[in-house]
Short mmCIF file of C-alpha atoms in Angstrom, two decimals:
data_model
loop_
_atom_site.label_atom_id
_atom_site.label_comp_id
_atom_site.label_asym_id
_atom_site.label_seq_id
_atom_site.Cartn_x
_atom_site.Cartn_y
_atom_site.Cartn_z
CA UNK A 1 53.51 -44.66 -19.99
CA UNK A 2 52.73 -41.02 -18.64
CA UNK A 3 54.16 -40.64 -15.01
CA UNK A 4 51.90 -38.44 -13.04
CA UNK A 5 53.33 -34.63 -12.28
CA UNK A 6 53.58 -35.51 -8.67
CA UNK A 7 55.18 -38.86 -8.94
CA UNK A 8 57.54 -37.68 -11.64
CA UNK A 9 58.62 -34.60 -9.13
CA UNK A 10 59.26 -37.42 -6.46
CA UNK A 11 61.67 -39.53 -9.13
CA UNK A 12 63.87 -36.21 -9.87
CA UNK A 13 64.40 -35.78 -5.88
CA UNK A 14 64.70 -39.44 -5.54
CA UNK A 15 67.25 -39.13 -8.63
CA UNK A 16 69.20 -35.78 -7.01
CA UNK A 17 69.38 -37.62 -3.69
CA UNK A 18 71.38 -40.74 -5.21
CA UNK A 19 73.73 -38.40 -7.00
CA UNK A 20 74.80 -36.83 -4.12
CA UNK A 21 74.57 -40.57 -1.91
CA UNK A 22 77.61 -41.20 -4.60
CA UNK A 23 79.39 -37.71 -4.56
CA UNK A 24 79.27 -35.90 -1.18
CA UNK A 25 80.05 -32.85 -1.42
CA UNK A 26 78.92 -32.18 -5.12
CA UNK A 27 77.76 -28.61 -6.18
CA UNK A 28 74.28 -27.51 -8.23
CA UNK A 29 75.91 -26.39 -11.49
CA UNK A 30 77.60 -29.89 -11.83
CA UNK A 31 74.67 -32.09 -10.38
CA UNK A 32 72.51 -29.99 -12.92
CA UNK A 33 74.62 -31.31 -15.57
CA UNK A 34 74.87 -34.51 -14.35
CA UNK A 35 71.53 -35.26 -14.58
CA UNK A 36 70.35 -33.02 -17.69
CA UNK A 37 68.41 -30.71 -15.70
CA UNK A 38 68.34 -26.87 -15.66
CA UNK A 39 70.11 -24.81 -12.84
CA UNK A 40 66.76 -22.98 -12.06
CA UNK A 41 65.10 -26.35 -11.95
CA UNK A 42 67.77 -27.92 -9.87
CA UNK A 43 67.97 -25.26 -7.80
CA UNK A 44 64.35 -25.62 -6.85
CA UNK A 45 64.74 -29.20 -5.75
CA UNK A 46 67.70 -29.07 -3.78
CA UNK A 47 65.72 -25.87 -1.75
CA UNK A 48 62.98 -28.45 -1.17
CA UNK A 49 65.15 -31.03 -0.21
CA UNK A 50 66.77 -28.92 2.30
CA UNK A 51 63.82 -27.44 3.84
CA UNK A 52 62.51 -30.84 4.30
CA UNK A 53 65.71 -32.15 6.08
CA UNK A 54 67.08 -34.66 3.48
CA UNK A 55 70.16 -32.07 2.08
CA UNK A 56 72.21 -29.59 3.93
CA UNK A 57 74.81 -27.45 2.34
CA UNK A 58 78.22 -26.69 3.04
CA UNK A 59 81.23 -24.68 2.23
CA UNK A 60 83.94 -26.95 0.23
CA UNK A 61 86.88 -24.46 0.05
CA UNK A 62 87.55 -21.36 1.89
CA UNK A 63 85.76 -18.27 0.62
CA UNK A 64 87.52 -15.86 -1.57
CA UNK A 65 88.73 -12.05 -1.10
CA UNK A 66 85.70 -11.43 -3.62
CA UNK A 67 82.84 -13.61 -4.60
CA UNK A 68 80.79 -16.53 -2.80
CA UNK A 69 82.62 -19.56 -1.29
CA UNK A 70 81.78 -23.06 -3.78
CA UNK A 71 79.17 -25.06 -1.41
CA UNK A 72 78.45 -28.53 -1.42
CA UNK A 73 75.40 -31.02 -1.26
CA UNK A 74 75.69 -33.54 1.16
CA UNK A 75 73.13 -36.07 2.80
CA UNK A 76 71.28 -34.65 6.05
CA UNK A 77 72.31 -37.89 8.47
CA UNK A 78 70.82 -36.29 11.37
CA UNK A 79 67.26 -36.00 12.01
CA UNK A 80 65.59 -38.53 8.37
CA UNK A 81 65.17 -41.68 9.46
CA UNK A 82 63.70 -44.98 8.80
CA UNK A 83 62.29 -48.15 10.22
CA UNK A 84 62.98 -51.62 9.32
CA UNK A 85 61.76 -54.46 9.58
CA UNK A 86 62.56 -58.36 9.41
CA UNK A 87 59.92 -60.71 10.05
CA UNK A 88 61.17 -64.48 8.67
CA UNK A 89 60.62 -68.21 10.80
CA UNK A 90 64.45 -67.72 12.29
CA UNK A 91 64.22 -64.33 13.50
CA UNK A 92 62.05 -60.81 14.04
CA UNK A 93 64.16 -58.30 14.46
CA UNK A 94 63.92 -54.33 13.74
CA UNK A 95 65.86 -51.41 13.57
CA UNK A 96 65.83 -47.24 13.49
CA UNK A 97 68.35 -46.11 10.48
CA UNK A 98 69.69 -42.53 9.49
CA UNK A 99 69.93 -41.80 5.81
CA UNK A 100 73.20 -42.15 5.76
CA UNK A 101 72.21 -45.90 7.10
CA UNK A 102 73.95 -45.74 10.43
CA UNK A 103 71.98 -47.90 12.88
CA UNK A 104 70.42 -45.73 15.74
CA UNK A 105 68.57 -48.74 17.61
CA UNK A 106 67.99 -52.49 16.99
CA UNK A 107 66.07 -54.91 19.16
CA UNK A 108 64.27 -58.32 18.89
CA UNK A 109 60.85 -59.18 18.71
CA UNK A 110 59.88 -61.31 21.93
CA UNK A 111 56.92 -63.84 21.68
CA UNK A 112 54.98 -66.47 19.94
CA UNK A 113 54.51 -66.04 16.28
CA UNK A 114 50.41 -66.20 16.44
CA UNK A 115 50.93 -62.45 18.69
CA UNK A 116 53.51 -61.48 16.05
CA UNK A 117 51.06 -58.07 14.75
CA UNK A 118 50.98 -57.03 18.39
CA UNK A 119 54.20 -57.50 20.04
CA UNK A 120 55.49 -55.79 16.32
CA UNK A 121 53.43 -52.53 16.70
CA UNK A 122 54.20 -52.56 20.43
CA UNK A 123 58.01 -52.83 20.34
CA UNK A 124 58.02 -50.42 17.11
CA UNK A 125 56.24 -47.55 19.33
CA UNK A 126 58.86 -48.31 22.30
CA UNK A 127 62.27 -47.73 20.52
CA UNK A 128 60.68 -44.47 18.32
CA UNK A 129 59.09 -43.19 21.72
CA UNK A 130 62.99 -43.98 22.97
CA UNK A 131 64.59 -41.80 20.15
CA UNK A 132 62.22 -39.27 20.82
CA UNK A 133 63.03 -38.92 24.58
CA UNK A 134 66.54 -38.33 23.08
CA UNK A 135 66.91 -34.72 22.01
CA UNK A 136 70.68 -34.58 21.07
CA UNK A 137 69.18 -37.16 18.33
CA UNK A 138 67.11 -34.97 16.54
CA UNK A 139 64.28 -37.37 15.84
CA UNK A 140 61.10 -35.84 14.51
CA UNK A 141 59.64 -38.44 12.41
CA UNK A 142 59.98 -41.64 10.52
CA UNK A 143 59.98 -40.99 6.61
CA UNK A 144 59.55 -44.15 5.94
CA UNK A 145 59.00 -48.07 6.68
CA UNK A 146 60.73 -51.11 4.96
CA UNK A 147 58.69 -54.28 5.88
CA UNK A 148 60.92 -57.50 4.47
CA UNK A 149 59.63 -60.97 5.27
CA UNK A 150 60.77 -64.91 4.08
CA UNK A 151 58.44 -67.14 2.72
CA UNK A 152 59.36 -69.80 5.35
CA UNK A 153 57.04 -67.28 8.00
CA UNK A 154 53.94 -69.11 9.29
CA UNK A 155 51.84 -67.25 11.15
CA UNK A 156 49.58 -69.67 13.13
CA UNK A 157 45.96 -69.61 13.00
CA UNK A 158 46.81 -67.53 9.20
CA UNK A 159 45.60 -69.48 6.22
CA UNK A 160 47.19 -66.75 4.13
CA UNK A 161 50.21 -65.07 4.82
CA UNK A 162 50.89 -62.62 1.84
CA UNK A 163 47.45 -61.28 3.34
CA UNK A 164 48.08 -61.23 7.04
CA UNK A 165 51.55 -58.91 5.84
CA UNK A 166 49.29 -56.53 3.24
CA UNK A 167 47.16 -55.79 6.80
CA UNK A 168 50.37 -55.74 8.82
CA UNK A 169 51.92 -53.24 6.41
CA UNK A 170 49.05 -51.26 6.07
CA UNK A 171 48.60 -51.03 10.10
CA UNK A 172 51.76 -49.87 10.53
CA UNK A 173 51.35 -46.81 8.33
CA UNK A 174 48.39 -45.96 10.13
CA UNK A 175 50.17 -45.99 13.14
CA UNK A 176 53.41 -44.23 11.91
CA UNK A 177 52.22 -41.74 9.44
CA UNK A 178 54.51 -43.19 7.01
CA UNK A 179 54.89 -44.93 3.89
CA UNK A 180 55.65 -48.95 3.48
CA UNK A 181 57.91 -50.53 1.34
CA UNK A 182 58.03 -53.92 1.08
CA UNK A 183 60.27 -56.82 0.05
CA UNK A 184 60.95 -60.24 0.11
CA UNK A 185 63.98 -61.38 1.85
CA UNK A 186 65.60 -62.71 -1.48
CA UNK A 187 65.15 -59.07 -3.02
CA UNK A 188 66.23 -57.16 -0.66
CA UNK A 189 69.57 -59.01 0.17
CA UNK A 190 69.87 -58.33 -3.59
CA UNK A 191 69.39 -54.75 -3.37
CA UNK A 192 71.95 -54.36 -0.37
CA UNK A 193 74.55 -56.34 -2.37
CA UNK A 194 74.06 -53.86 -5.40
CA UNK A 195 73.36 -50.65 -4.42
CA UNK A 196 76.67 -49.25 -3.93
CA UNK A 197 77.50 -49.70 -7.36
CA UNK A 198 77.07 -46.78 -9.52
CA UNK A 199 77.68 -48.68 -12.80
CA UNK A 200 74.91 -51.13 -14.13
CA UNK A 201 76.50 -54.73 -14.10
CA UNK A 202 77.03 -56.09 -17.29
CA UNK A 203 75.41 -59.61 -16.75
CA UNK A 204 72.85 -61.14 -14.65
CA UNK A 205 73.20 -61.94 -11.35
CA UNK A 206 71.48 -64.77 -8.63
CA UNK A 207 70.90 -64.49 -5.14
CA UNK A 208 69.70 -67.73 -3.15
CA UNK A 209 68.54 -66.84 0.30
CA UNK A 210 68.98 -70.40 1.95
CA UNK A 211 67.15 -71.21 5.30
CA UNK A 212 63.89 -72.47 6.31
CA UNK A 213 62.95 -72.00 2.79
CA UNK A 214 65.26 -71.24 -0.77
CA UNK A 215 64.17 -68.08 -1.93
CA UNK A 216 66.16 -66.59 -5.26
CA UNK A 217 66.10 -63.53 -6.68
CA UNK A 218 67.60 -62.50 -10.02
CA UNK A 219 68.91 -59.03 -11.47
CA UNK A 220 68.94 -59.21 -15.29
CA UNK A 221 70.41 -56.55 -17.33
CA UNK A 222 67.94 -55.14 -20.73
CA UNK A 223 68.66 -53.02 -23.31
CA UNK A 224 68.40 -50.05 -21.61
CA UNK A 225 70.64 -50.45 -18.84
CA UNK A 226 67.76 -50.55 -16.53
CA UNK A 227 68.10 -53.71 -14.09
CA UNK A 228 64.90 -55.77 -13.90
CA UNK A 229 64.71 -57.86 -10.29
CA UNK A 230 62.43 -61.15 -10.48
CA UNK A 231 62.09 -62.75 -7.01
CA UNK A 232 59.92 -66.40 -6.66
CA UNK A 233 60.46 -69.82 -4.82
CA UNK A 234 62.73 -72.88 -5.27
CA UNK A 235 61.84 -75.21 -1.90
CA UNK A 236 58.85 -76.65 -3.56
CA UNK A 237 60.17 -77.14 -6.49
CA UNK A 238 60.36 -80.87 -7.41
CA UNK A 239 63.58 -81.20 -8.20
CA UNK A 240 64.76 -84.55 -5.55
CA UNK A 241 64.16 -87.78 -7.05
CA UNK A 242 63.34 -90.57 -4.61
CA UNK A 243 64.54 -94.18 -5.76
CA UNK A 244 62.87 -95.54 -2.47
CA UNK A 245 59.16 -93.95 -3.47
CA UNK A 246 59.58 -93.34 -6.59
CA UNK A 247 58.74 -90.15 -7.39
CA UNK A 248 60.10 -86.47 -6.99
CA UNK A 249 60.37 -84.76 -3.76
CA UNK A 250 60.07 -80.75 -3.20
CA UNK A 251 63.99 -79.18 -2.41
CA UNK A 252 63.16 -78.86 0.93
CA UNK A 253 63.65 -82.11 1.52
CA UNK A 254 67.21 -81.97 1.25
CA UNK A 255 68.62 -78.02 0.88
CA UNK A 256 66.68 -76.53 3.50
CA UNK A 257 67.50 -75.59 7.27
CA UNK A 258 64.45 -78.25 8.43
CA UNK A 259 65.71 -80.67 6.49
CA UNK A 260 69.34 -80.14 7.74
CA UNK A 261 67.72 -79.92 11.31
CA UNK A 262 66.06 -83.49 10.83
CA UNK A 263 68.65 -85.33 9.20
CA UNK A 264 70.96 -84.23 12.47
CA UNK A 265 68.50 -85.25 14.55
CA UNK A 266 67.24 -81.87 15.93
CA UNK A 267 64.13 -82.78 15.93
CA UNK A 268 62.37 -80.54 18.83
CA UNK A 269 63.85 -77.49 17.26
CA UNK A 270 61.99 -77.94 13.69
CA UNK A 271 58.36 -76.57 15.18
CA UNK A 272 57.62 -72.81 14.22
CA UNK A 273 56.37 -71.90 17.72
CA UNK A 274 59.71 -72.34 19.47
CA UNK A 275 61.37 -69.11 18.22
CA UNK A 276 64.87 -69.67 21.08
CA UNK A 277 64.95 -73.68 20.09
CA UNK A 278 64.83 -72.26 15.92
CA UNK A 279 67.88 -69.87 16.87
CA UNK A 280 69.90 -71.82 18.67
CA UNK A 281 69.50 -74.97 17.06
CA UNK A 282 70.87 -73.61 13.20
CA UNK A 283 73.70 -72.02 14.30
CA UNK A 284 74.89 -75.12 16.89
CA UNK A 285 74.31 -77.14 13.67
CA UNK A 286 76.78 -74.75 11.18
CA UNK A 287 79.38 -74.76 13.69
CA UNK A 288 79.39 -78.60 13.94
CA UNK A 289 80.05 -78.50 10.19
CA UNK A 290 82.56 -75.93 10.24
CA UNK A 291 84.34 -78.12 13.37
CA UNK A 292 84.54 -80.40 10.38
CA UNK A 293 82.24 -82.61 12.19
CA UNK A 294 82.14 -85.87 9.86
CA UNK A 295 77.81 -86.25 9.60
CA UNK A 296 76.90 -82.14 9.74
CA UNK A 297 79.73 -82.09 7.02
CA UNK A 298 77.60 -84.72 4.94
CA UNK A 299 74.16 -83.20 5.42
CA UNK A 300 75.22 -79.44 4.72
CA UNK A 301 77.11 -80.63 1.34
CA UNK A 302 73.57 -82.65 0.37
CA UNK A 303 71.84 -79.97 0.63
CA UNK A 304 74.40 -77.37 -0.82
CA UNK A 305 74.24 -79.63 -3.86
CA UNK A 306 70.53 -80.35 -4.45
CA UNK A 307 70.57 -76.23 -4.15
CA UNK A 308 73.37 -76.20 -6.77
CA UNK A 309 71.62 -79.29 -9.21
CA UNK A 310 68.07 -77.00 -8.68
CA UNK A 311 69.96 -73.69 -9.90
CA UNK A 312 71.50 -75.17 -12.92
CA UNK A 313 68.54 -74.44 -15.75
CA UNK A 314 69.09 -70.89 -14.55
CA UNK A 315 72.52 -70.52 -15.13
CA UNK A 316 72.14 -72.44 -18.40
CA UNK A 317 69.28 -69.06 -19.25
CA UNK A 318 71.00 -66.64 -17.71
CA UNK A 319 74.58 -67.29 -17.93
CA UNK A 320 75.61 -64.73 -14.49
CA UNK A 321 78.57 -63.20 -13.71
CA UNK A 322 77.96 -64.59 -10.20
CA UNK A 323 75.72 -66.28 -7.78
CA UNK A 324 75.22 -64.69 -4.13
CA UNK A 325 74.63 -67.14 -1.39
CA UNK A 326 72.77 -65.93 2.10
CA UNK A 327 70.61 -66.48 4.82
CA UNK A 328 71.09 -69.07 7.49
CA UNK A 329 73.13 -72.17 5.92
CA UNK A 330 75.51 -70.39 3.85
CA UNK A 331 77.15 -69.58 7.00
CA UNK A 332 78.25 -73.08 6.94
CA UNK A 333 81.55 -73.89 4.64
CA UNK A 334 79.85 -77.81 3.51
CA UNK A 335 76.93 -76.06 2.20
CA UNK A 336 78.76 -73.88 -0.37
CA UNK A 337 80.85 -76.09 -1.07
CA UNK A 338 78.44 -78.40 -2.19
CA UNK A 339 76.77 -76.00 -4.48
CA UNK A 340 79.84 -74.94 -5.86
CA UNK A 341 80.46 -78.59 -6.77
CA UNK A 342 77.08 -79.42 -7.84
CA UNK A 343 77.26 -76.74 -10.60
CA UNK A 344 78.01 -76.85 -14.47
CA UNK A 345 81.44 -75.82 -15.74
CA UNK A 346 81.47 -72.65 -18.16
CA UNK A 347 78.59 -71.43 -17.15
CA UNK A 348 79.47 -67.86 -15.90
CA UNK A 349 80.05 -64.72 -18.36
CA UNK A 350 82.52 -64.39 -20.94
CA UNK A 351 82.79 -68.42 -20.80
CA UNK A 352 84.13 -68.45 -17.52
CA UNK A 353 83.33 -70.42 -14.34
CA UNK A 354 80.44 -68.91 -12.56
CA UNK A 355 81.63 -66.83 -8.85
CA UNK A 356 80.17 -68.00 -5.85
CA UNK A 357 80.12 -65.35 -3.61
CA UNK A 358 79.00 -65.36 -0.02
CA UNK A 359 76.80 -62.70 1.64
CA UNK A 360 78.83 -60.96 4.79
CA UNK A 361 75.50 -58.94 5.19
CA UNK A 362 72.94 -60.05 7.90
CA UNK A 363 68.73 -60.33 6.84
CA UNK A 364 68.31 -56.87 9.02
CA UNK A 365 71.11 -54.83 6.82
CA UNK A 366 69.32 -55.99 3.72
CA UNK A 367 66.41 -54.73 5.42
CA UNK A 368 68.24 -50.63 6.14
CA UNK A 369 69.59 -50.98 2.34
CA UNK A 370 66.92 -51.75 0.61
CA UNK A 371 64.64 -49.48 2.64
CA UNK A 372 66.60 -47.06 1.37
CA UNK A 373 66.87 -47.70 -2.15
CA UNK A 374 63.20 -47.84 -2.47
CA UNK A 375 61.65 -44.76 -0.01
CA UNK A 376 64.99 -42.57 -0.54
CA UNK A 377 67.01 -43.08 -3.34
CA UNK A 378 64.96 -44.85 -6.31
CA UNK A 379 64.99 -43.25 -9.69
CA UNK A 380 64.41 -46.23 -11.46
CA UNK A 381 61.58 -44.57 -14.48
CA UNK A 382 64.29 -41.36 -14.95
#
C-alpha cells in the first residue's frame, strides 16, 4: 500500500512525538537512531514540531567551558490541547486535556437526550471560550477532538444512531476547526489500558465494557508485532436459554445494567430520558451489592456469569493473557466475581488461568487517552 507524502510526513511526527512521550528529555542524535532516520531529516521534524508548539527543547546538563550544552526533547504541555468527549445512556460528560493529558476542565452535559447535538456544541463553546479568557493558560486552539460513544446511546426521535454521531462529529469540526477521532467506548478503554506500554504484549487481550449494553473489544498480536483492535457487540447475542419459553434470549437479559435495574426492582430508573434517575439508580444498586446485600449480590453474580458463559468461545480462539472488565457494573465485586467463576480453567497464556483485571479508569479518561493515541501519538503504518 503506498502512503501518501503528506500522510507519511504526519506518521514520522506522530512516530517522533511517542518516542519522546516515553523518554523525556531524549536528544536528536539518539532519537535519530532510534527510529532509523537521518540527523538532517530528524532535525527537520523536530524544528516543525517546535514551531508548531508540540516540542520544546531544553538544556539536560550544564554547558561546558567549550562547546554547546546536550539539549533535550520534551512534550510542549502548555498551550496543545484537546477535547473529549463521552456521549453513552449513563453519562455525557467532556473535558479540555494538555498533551501531556492533564485535565484543564471537565463538566457535564445537562438535558434530555433528544437536545443532546445542541446542549453538546453549546457547552463545548462555553468551557473553550473559558480557557480562552484565561491567559496564564496559553490556550490558542484545539488540535484535535476525540468523540467516544456506547452502543447503549438512544437518541430519541433517531432511527439511526451511527448516523446521527457521523453528523455530530462532522459538526463539531466545523465548529472547532479541528479534526475528529472517533471511538467506541470498548476501544478506547482498550487504548487507555495499553498505551503506556512501550513493548507489544505477547498475547491477546479482552476488554468487556459492561453497562447498559456489553461492548468488547479485543487486541490481538500478528506477525509483525503490530496490534490489530476488533471492537463489536455481545448484548444481543443469544446466548440465555429460557426453559420457561423455550428459546434463547439476547445477554441483556441477564448481564446488563437494565436487566440488573429490573430484576431489583428499579423500575422508573430503566427509561433513557431520565438521565439523574439512570445515574443514581446504578451506583445505589452496586453499593447494595458491595454492602453484601443478599438479592443485589444474586443479580450482579447472574449477570457476571452469563457475561463470563458468553465470553468463553473467545477465550477458547484467543487464548489471552487477560480479560479487562469496565464500565458501570464492574464496579460491583458480585459481578466479577461471577464472571470469574463462570469461566473455563486453562484458558489464559502459557496454560495458565486467564487474569481478570478490573479497569480503575473512568469512560472520560479512556476518552483523553485514546484521543491522544490517535490525533497525537499514532504511528501505527511506520
Amino acid at each position: 500500500m503506498l502512503v501518501p507524502a503528506s500522510r507519511l510526513k504526519l506518521l514520522k511526527k506522530a512516530a517522533v512525538l511517542a518516542a519522546v512521550r516515553h523518554k523525556p528529555g531524549v536528544s536528536r542524535r539518539e532519537l535519530a537512531r532510534q527510529l532509523e532516520s537521518t540527523d538532517s531529516n530528524l532535525s527537520r521534524i523536530t524544528r516543525e514540531l517546535i514551531a508548531d508548539g508540540f516540542l520544546l527543547e531544553r538544556a539536560t546538563s550544564p554547558k561546558a567551558v567549550r562547546g554547546r550544552p546536550n539539549v533535550g526533547l520534551y512534550l510542549n504541555g502548555t498551550n496543545i490541547f484537546l477535547l473529549c468527549i463521552v456521549l453513552s445512556k449513563y453519562e455525557q460528560k467532556i473535558s479540555i486535556i494538555n498533551l501531556l493529558g492533564q485535565r484543564i476542565v471537565e463538566d457535564i452535559v445537562s438535558g434530555e437526550l433528544d437536545n443532546l447535538a445542541i446542549n453538546l456544541l453549546k457547552k463545548c463553546s462555553e468551557i473553550t471560550d473559558r480557557l480562552a479568557s484565561q491567559p496564564n493558560l496559553g490556550y490558542r486552539k484545539l488540535c484535535g477532538i476525540e468523540l467516544v460513544s456506547s452502543p447503549d446511546l438512544n437518541i430519541p426521535g433517531e432511527l439511526d444512531t451511527e448516523a446521527w454521531l457521523s453528523v455530530l462529529a462532522s459538526e463539531i469540526e466545523t465548529r472547532f476547526f479541528a479534526p475528529v477521532s472517533r471511538a467506541a467506548i470498548a476501544d478506547a478503554l482498550h487504548i487507555a489500558e495499553t498505551r503506556q506500554e512501550a513493548i507489544i504484549p505477547k498475547s491477546p487481550s479482552i476488554m468487556v465494557h459492561a453497562g447498559f449494553s456489553i461492548d468488547v473489544s479485543l487486541i490481538v498480536v500478528t506477525e509483525n508485532s503490530s496490534r490489530s483492535t476488533f471492537e463489536g457487540r455481545l448484548d444481543k447475542l443469544k446466548t440465555i436459554y429460557d426453559p420457561v419459553s423455550n428459546c434463547w434470549q439476547p445477554l441483556d437479559t441477564v448481564a446488563s445494567a437494565g436487566a440488573v435495574l429490573k430484576r431489583l426492582g428499579h423500575l422508573d430508573q430503566m427509561d433513557g430520558s431520565g438521565q439523574d434517575g439512570l445515574r443514581l439508580g446504578v451506583p445505589h444498586a452496586i453499593r447494595q451489592a458491595n454492602a453484601r446485600d443478599r438479592r443485589a449480590i444474586r443479580v450482579f453474580r447472574d449477570a457476571g456469569a452469563a457475561l463470563g458463559s458468553a465470553l468463553a468461545g473467545l477465550l477458547a480462539i484467543l487464548s489471552p493473557a487477560h480479560i479487562i472488565v469496565a464500565g458501570p457494573l464492574a464496579a460491583a465485586t458480585p459481578f466479577v466475581e461471577g464472571l470469574v467463576s463462570a469461566l473455563p480453567e486453562n484458558d489464559g497464556a502459557d496454560n495458565g488461568l486467564v487474569t481478570v483485571d478490573v479497569s480503575k479508569l473512568s469512560d472520560l479518561g479512556a476518552a483523553e487517552s485514546a484521543g491522544l493515541e490517535a490525533l497525537v501519538f499514532s504511528s501505527s503504518l511506520l
